[in-house]
XYZ file of C-alpha atoms in Angstrom:
295
model
C 0.000 0.000 0.000
C 1.270 3.451 -0.885
C -0.416 6.836 -0.632
C 0.501 8.653 -3.834
C -0.579 12.031 -2.555
C -2.394 13.275 0.507
C -3.365 16.639 1.902
C -5.078 17.596 5.141
C -6.857 20.915 5.531
C -7.114 22.192 9.106
C -9.859 24.473 10.522
C -7.747 27.633 10.436
C -6.830 26.964 6.795
C -10.447 26.320 5.804
C -11.610 29.497 7.532
C -8.923 31.600 5.873
C -9.629 30.164 2.420
C -13.433 30.185 2.927
C -13.924 26.467 2.368
C -17.508 25.572 3.270
C -17.885 22.257 1.404
C -15.891 19.733 -0.603
C -16.799 21.644 -3.782
C -14.290 24.310 -2.748
C -11.392 21.841 -2.843
C -11.226 22.173 -6.626
C -9.411 25.489 -6.415
C -6.883 24.291 -3.822
C -5.770 20.756 -4.645
C -3.911 19.925 -7.890
C -5.594 17.426 -10.245
C -8.675 17.286 -8.008
C -12.077 18.421 -9.268
C -15.398 18.400 -7.434
C -18.658 19.769 -8.771
C -22.375 19.034 -8.836
C -23.902 16.267 -10.913
C -26.216 17.086 -13.820
C -29.213 15.412 -12.164
C -30.330 17.105 -8.952
C -28.615 19.836 -6.962
C -27.174 17.920 -4.010
C -25.044 15.255 -5.691
C -21.266 15.287 -5.881
C -19.229 14.496 -8.966
C -15.657 13.863 -7.860
C -12.573 13.451 -10.023
C -9.031 12.793 -8.832
C -6.286 12.485 -11.445
C -8.901 11.999 -14.166
C -10.761 9.168 -12.451
C -14.310 9.725 -11.280
C -17.952 9.397 -12.193
C -20.092 10.852 -14.976
C -23.578 9.662 -14.010
C -23.657 10.640 -10.350
C -27.372 11.458 -10.516
C -28.138 7.729 -10.802
C -28.615 6.077 -7.426
C -26.767 2.934 -8.533
C -23.593 4.830 -9.437
C -20.438 4.099 -7.487
C -17.672 6.622 -7.885
C -13.987 5.800 -8.317
C -13.426 8.461 -5.656
C -14.596 7.262 -2.254
C -16.293 9.925 -0.125
C -16.254 9.384 3.645
C -17.781 11.346 6.500
C -16.139 10.602 9.861
C -14.526 7.518 8.277
C -17.919 6.112 7.202
C -18.305 5.444 3.468
C -21.067 7.375 1.720
C -22.296 4.741 -0.726
C -24.367 7.175 -2.790
C -22.904 10.468 -4.018
C -26.386 11.955 -4.456
C -26.132 13.623 -1.043
C -22.408 13.976 -0.510
C -22.165 17.768 -0.664
C -21.732 18.498 3.040
C -21.823 22.203 3.908
C -23.977 22.413 7.034
C -21.701 20.584 9.483
C -18.857 22.046 11.503
C -15.831 20.528 9.781
C -12.664 19.820 11.749
C -10.570 18.849 8.744
C -10.753 17.438 5.208
C -8.341 14.729 4.090
C -7.688 14.236 0.365
C -5.841 11.063 -0.632
C -4.860 10.935 -4.284
C -4.169 7.653 -6.045
C -5.477 4.092 -5.417
C -6.534 3.551 -1.796
C -8.052 0.080 -2.131
C -6.289 -1.560 0.833
C -7.583 0.846 3.486
C -10.620 2.362 1.774
C -12.088 -0.455 -0.333
C -12.501 -1.197 -4.010
C -14.365 2.037 -4.815
C -11.246 4.161 -4.413
C -9.228 3.428 -7.536
C -8.757 7.183 -8.112
C -8.555 8.340 -4.490
C -10.554 9.142 -1.391
C -11.910 12.157 0.477
C -12.516 11.950 4.217
C -14.560 14.722 5.839
C -14.022 14.804 9.606
C -16.708 16.745 11.468
C -16.029 18.634 14.660
C -16.743 16.623 17.790
C -17.641 17.697 21.339
C -15.023 19.846 23.063
C -13.608 19.682 26.596
C -14.510 23.326 27.260
C -17.623 25.302 26.418
C -17.674 26.793 22.916
C -20.366 28.445 20.821
C -20.368 30.115 17.401
C -23.012 31.686 15.182
C -22.876 32.679 11.513
C -25.490 34.740 9.700
C -25.376 35.408 5.961
C -27.340 37.125 3.243
C -26.745 36.917 -0.499
C -28.007 37.110 -4.049
C -31.622 36.189 -4.801
C -32.524 36.913 -1.214
C -30.488 34.012 0.132
C -30.595 33.744 3.924
C -28.593 31.408 6.110
C -28.097 30.922 9.838
C -25.517 28.461 11.155
C -24.697 27.666 14.767
C -22.512 25.412 16.919
C -22.514 24.818 20.688
C -20.319 22.332 22.548
C -19.013 21.542 26.003
C -18.760 19.078 28.912
C -21.921 17.646 30.495
C -20.300 15.930 33.494
C -18.286 17.342 36.368
C -15.120 15.450 35.407
C -15.413 16.548 31.757
C -15.351 13.019 30.400
C -18.884 13.195 29.055
C -19.257 15.852 26.370
C -21.934 16.893 23.885
C -22.305 19.204 20.913
C -25.049 20.405 18.572
C -24.737 22.219 15.258
C -27.071 23.051 12.431
C -27.940 25.362 9.590
C -31.076 26.773 7.980
C -30.738 28.137 4.454
C -33.328 29.553 2.039
C -33.161 31.274 -1.344
C -35.809 32.775 -3.616
C -36.109 32.041 -7.329
C -34.216 34.194 -9.793
C -31.101 32.253 -10.645
C -32.767 31.501 -13.990
C -35.943 32.561 -15.785
C -38.245 30.011 -17.392
C -39.357 31.739 -20.602
C -42.005 29.054 -21.222
C -43.826 29.335 -17.901
C -42.838 32.937 -17.167
C -41.551 32.037 -13.695
C -38.219 32.536 -11.966
C -36.566 29.291 -10.869
C -33.821 28.476 -8.389
C -35.758 28.505 -5.126
C -34.172 26.479 -2.338
C -34.966 25.460 1.242
C -32.509 23.508 3.374
C -32.259 22.323 6.971
C -29.413 20.333 8.492
C -28.563 19.385 12.087
C -26.030 17.189 13.848
C -25.792 16.110 17.467
C -22.828 14.398 19.129
C -22.343 12.625 22.441
C -18.827 11.622 23.469
C -17.051 9.916 26.329
C -13.309 10.439 26.770
C -11.614 8.148 29.257
C -8.006 7.256 29.884
C -8.100 4.193 27.642
C -11.621 4.071 26.242
C -13.240 6.659 23.981
C -16.644 6.723 22.319
C -18.490 9.103 20.033
C -22.083 8.821 18.823
C -23.112 11.100 15.950
C -26.689 11.633 14.738
C -27.426 13.896 11.768
C -30.328 14.775 9.494
C -30.626 16.913 6.358
C -33.690 17.996 4.393
C -33.324 19.694 0.989
C -36.188 20.970 -1.187
C -35.176 22.944 -4.301
C -36.338 23.812 -7.804
C -33.640 21.507 -9.114
C -31.557 22.079 -12.233
C -32.693 23.085 -15.711
C -30.904 22.052 -18.893
C -30.332 24.669 -21.605
C -30.224 23.362 -25.169
C -27.399 24.699 -27.338
C -27.155 25.556 -31.010
C -23.842 24.498 -32.600
C -22.668 26.197 -35.786
C -19.427 25.942 -37.705
C -16.715 23.294 -37.448
C -13.250 22.987 -35.996
C -11.739 26.188 -34.664
C -14.718 28.177 -35.985
C -17.272 26.214 -33.943
C -19.704 28.484 -32.102
C -21.959 27.213 -29.298
C -24.857 29.420 -28.240
C -27.881 28.710 -26.017
C -31.152 28.508 -27.956
C -32.822 30.742 -25.381
C -30.171 33.419 -25.904
C -28.722 33.063 -22.403
C -27.885 30.353 -19.895
C -29.870 32.427 -17.425
C -32.993 31.551 -19.428
C -34.533 28.075 -19.605
C -37.380 26.791 -21.742
C -38.569 23.462 -20.334
C -42.335 23.314 -19.620
C -41.660 20.446 -17.178
C -40.749 21.718 -13.685
C -37.462 20.410 -12.319
C -37.079 19.484 -8.662
C -34.674 18.038 -6.113
C -35.952 16.646 -2.820
C -33.430 14.858 -0.613
C -33.718 13.654 2.976
C -30.870 11.849 4.687
C -30.455 10.550 8.240
C -27.143 9.213 9.549
C -26.022 7.485 12.745
C -22.323 6.844 13.376
C -20.693 5.159 16.380
C -16.944 5.202 16.905
C -15.324 3.219 19.756
C -11.613 2.952 20.536
C -9.585 1.143 23.180
C -5.943 1.902 23.960
C -3.765 -0.867 25.353
C -0.059 -1.386 25.854
C 0.418 -2.839 22.377
C -1.625 -0.340 20.372
C -5.224 0.677 19.742
C -8.389 -1.095 18.577
C -11.011 1.024 16.803
C -14.553 0.105 15.825
C -16.512 2.274 13.344
C -20.197 1.578 12.711
C -22.406 3.584 10.364
C -26.067 3.590 9.347
C -27.551 5.872 6.679
C -31.050 6.292 5.242
C -31.370 8.304 2.014
C -34.534 9.399 0.212
C -33.505 11.066 -3.063
C -36.005 12.381 -5.619
C -35.116 14.531 -8.605
C -36.578 15.433 -11.986
C -35.012 17.228 -14.932
C -35.862 17.669 -18.616
C -32.499 17.075 -20.271
C -33.820 18.166 -23.671
C -33.973 21.722 -22.428
C -37.591 22.002 -23.515
C -36.998 21.907 -27.256
C -39.077 19.790 -29.710
C -37.879 16.238 -30.322
C -37.572 16.917 -34.041
C -34.301 18.726 -33.322
C -32.885 15.377 -32.232
C -34.319 13.448 -35.173
C -37.258 12.146 -33.151
C -40.940 12.240 -34.152
C -42.855 15.270 -32.939
């Protein structure tokens, strides 16, 4: 086993570089690219050194880049864009990681480590406002719950909402791009001299207008090829069929570790329930005759 390349991003680095999700790693890590899938707004399409996935909107897809949250494998990339949780660090391992991370890591692995309960009381709050009337509130509170400080707990969450306006549907006359999101995570930890345990429960609920395809008109050949959207702008869509993305995910992780004279034994158990629904008209709302189909 050999790690070809690895990089760990610490909290102070992520704060300074304004990294709020794995999508932001694209601009920091060489030969690593993360972006959204074409089906739905919550899926992750990850590429490391050219290896990755092209159909991440399909629930049977398994990426060549393994995505882990607190060392638990996320089997479906349709809800892997984590931006609500307090992140302690992000580990990027480039190159085959099959021995330690399984067969679905022929291109590499990404491990997102969330912030656990702290030994002293801490609390943070973030409030934001942006384009299209986007509002977000994010909070984190943590501290000991026993006199000796061995039992600790933390709670974090975020509420985010955005009005339509990212694109205009010229067929229906409505603005699209509306989004509502809620995410929360609770942790309970015990820290002893030789035994440590951490139980993590999290839930996310996303309800958005989804993504709209824009059909292009291609003229010319070779170096003179010109690609233009048929609606005149990528800010304008034409599909009469409403797109949507509705994703609910609930996770439960349990990590146990025992230290002894000869080393450490660690047990990691994870359970995840995902309900993913999305709809998108990939034709962009143009007649089938443009593709050589009847009608």
